[in-house]
Short mmCIF file of C-alpha atoms in Angstrom, two decimals:
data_model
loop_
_atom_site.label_atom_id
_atom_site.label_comp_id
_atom_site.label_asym_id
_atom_site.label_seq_id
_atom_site.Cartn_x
_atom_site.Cartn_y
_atom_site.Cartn_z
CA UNK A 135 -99.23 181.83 -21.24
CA UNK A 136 -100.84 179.85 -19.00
CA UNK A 137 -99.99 176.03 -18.60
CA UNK A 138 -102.71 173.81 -19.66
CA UNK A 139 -101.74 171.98 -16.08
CA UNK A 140 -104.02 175.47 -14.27
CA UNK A 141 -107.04 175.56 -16.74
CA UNK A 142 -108.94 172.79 -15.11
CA UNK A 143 -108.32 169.31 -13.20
CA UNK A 144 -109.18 167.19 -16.32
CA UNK A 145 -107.91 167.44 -19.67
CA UNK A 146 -109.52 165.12 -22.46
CA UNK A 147 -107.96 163.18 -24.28
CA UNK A 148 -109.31 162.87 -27.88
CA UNK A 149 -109.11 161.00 -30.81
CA UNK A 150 -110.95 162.20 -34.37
CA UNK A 151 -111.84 159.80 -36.49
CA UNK A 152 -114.52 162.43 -37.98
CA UNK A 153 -113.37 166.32 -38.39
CA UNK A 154 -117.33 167.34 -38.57
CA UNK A 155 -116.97 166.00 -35.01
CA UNK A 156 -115.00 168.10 -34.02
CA UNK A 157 -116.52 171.77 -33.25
CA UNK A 158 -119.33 169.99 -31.66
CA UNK A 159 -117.66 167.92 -29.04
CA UNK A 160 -115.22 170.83 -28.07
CA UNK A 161 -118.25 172.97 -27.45
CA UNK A 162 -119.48 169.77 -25.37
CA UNK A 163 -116.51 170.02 -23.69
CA UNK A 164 -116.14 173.28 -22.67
CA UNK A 165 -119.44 174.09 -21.60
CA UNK A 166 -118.80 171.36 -19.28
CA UNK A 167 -116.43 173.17 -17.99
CA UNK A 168 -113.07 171.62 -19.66
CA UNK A 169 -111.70 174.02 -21.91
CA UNK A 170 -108.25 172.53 -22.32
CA UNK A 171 -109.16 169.53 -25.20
CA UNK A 172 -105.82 167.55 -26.07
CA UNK A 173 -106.74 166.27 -29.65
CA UNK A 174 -104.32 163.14 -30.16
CA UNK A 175 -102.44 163.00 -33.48
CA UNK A 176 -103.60 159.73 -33.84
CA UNK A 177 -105.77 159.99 -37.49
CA UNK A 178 -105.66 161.84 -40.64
CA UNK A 179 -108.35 163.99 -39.32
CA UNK A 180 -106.44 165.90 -36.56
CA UNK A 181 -104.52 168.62 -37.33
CA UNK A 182 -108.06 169.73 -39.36
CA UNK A 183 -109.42 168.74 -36.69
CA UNK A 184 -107.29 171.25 -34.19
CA UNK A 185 -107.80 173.79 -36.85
CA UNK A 186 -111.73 173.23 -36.59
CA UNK A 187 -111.60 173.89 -33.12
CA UNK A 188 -109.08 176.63 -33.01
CA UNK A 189 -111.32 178.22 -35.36
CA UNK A 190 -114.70 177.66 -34.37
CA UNK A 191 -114.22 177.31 -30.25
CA UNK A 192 -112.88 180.40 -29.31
CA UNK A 193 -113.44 179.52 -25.48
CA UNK A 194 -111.86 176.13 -25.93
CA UNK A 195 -107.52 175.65 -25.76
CA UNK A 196 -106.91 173.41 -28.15
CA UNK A 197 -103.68 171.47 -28.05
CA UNK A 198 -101.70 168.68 -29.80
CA UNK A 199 -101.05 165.48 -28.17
CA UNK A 200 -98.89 162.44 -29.56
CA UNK A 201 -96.28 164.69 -30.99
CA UNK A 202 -93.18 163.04 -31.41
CA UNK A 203 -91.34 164.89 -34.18
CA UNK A 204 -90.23 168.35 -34.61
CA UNK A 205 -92.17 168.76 -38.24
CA UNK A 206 -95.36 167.52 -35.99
CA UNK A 207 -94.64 170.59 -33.40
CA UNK A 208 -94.34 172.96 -36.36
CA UNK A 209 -97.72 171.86 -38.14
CA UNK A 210 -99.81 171.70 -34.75
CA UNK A 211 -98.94 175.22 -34.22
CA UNK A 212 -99.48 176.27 -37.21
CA UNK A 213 -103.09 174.58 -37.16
CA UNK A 214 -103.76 176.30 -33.89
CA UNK A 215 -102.58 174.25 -30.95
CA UNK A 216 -101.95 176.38 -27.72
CA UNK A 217 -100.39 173.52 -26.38
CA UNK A 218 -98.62 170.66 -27.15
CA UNK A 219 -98.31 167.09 -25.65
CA UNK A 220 -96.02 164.18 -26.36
CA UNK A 221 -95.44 160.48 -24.93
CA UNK A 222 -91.77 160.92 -24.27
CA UNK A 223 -89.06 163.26 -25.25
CA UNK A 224 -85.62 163.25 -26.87
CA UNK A 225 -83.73 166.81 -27.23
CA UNK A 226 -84.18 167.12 -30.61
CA UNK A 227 -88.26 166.87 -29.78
CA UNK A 228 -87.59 169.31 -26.72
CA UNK A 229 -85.70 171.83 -28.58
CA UNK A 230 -88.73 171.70 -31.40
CA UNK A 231 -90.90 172.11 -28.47
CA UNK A 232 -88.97 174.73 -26.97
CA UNK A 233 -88.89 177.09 -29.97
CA UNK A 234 -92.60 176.49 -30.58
CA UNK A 235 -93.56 179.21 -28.81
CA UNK A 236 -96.32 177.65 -26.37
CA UNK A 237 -96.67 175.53 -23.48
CA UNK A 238 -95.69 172.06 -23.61
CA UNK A 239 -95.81 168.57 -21.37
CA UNK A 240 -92.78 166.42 -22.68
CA UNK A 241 -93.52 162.63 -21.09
CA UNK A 242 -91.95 160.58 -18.65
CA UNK A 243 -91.94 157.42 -16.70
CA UNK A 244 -89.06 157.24 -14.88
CA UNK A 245 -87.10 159.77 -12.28
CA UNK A 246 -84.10 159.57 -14.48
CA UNK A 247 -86.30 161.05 -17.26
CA UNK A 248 -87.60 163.65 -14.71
CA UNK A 249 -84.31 164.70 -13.55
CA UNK A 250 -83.51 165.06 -16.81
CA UNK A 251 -85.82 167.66 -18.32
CA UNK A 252 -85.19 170.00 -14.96
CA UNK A 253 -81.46 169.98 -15.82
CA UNK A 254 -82.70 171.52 -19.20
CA UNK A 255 -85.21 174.19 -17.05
CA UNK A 256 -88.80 171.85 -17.87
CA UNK A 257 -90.84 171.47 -14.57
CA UNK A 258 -94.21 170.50 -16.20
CA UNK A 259 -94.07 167.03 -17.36
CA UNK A 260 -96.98 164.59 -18.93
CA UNK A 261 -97.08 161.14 -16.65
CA UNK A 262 -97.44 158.26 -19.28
CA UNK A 263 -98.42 155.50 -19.10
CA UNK A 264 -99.64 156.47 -15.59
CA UNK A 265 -101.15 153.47 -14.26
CA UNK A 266 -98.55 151.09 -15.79
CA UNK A 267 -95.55 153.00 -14.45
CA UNK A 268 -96.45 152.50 -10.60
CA UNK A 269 -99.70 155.25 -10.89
CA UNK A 270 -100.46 157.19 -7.76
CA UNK A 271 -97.55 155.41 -5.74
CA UNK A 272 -94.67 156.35 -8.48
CA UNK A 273 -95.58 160.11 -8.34
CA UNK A 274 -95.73 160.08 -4.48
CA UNK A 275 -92.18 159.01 -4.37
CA UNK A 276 -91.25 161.24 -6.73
CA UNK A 277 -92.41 164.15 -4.50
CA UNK A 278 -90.32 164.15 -2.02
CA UNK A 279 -87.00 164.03 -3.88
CA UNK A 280 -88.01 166.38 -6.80
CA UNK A 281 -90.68 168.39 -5.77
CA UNK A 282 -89.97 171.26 -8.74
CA UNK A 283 -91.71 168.78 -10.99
CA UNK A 284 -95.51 169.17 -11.79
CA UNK A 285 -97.74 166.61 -13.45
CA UNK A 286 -100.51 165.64 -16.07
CA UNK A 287 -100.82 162.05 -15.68
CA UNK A 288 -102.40 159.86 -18.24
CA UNK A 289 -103.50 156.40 -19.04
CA UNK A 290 -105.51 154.47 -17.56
CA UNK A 291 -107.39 157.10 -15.73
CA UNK A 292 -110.80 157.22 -15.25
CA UNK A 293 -114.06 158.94 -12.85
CA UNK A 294 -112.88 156.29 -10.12
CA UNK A 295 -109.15 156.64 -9.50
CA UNK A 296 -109.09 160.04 -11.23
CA UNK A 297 -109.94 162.00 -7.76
CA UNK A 298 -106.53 159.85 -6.02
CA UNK A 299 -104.33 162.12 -8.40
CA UNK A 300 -105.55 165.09 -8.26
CA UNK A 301 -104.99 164.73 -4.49
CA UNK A 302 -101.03 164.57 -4.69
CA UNK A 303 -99.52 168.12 -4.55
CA UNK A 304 -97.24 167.22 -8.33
CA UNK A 305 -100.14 166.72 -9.96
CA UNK A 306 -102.02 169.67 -11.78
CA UNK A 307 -104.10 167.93 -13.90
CA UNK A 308 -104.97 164.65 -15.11
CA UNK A 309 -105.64 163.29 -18.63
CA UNK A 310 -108.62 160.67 -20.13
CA UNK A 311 -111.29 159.74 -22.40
CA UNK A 312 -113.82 158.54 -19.75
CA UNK A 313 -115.70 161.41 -20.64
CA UNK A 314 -115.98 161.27 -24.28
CA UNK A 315 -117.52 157.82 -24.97
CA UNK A 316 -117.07 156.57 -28.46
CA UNK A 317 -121.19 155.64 -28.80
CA UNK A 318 -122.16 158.88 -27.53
CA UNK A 319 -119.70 160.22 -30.34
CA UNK A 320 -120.62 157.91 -32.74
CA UNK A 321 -124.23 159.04 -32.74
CA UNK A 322 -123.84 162.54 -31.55
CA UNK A 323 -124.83 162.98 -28.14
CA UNK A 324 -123.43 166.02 -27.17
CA UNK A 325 -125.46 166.48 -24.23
CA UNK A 326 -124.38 163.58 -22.44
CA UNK A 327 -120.53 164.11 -23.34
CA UNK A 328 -121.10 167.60 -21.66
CA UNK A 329 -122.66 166.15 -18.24
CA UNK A 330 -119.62 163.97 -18.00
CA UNK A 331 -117.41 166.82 -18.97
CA UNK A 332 -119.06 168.75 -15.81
CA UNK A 333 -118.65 165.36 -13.76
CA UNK A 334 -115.06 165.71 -14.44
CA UNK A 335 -114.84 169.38 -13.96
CA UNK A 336 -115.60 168.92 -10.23
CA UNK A 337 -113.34 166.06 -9.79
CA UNK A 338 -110.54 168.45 -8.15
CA UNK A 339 -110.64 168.45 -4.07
CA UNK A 340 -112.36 171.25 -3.12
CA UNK A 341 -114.32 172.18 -6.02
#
């Protein structure tokens, strides 16, 4: 399986206030050149809204972000998520996560929490709230003394500070929503959503 930290530098973050949105912004999304699309269990809409895209994307890796219980883990899978995200962890959530049978990106904010999840053999770890808990700094510290551990950073990440953490050799990917603007959502303007998607795409040094 691969980890949705290798599929591209930028994974978006979204939230689905509309399930009919849904096909149509992955495709967006993907053409742009972001096929990993974390869709946020933020609404009533998402797990149909995962299924939508699990269905009708076959290019696209849908996953489940927000998780924070074990029946949560169960129904994202069974909607279709290839991957699943969650804000923090506790080791019931892990274990859930564990048996799920696909990748997942337990969160942390401190090195205590980091340390943590590689006693228990987890090396890829989501970075939330990334600007709030010390950003591009924090994980450049962290580096040196646990270099095993491999990040997705997110929140507060956008086009302009993006490009600093993809830069730092623990992070694989980043996280955000710069590229799916709620107007251009709002009123269907796929087109545009999948030039920023292809902004983002190239974000990654190098590329």
């Amino acid at each position: 399986m691969t980890s949705p930290l290798d599929l591209a530098p930028v994974v978006p973050v979204v939230v689905l206030d509309d399930v009919a949105d849904a096909v149509p912004l992955a495709r967006a999304l993907v053409a742009g050149g972001l096929p990993a699309i974390e869709v946020t269990l933020r609404t009533p809409v998402a797990l149909e809204a995962i299924r939508a895209i699990a269905e009708g994307v076959p290019d696209a890796v849908v996953g489940a972000g927000t998780v924070i219980t074990p029946e949560q883990v169960k129904e994202s899978v069974a909607a279709g998520a290839r991957f699943l995200v969650s804000p923090g962890w506790t080791d019931v959530l892990l274990e859930a996560m564990r048996g799920a049978g696909v990748p997942f990106l337990p969160g942390v904010s401190t090195a205590s929490e980091v340390v943590a999840l590689l006693e228990r053999g987890v090396r890829e770890m989501k970075f939330f709230p990334a600007q709030a808990a010390g950003g591009t700094a924090y994980l450049k510290s962290l580096a040196g003394p646990l270099p095993q551990a491999r990040f997705c950073p997110t929140g507060g990440i956008g086009l302009a500070n993006a490009p600093e953490y993809l830069e730092l050799p623990n992070v694989g990917c980043v996280g955000g929503t710069w590229m799916i603007p709620t107007d251009a959502v709002a009123v269907g303007d796929w087109g545009r959503i999948e030039g920023l998607a292809r902004e983002a795409a190239g974000l990654r040094p190098g590329g």
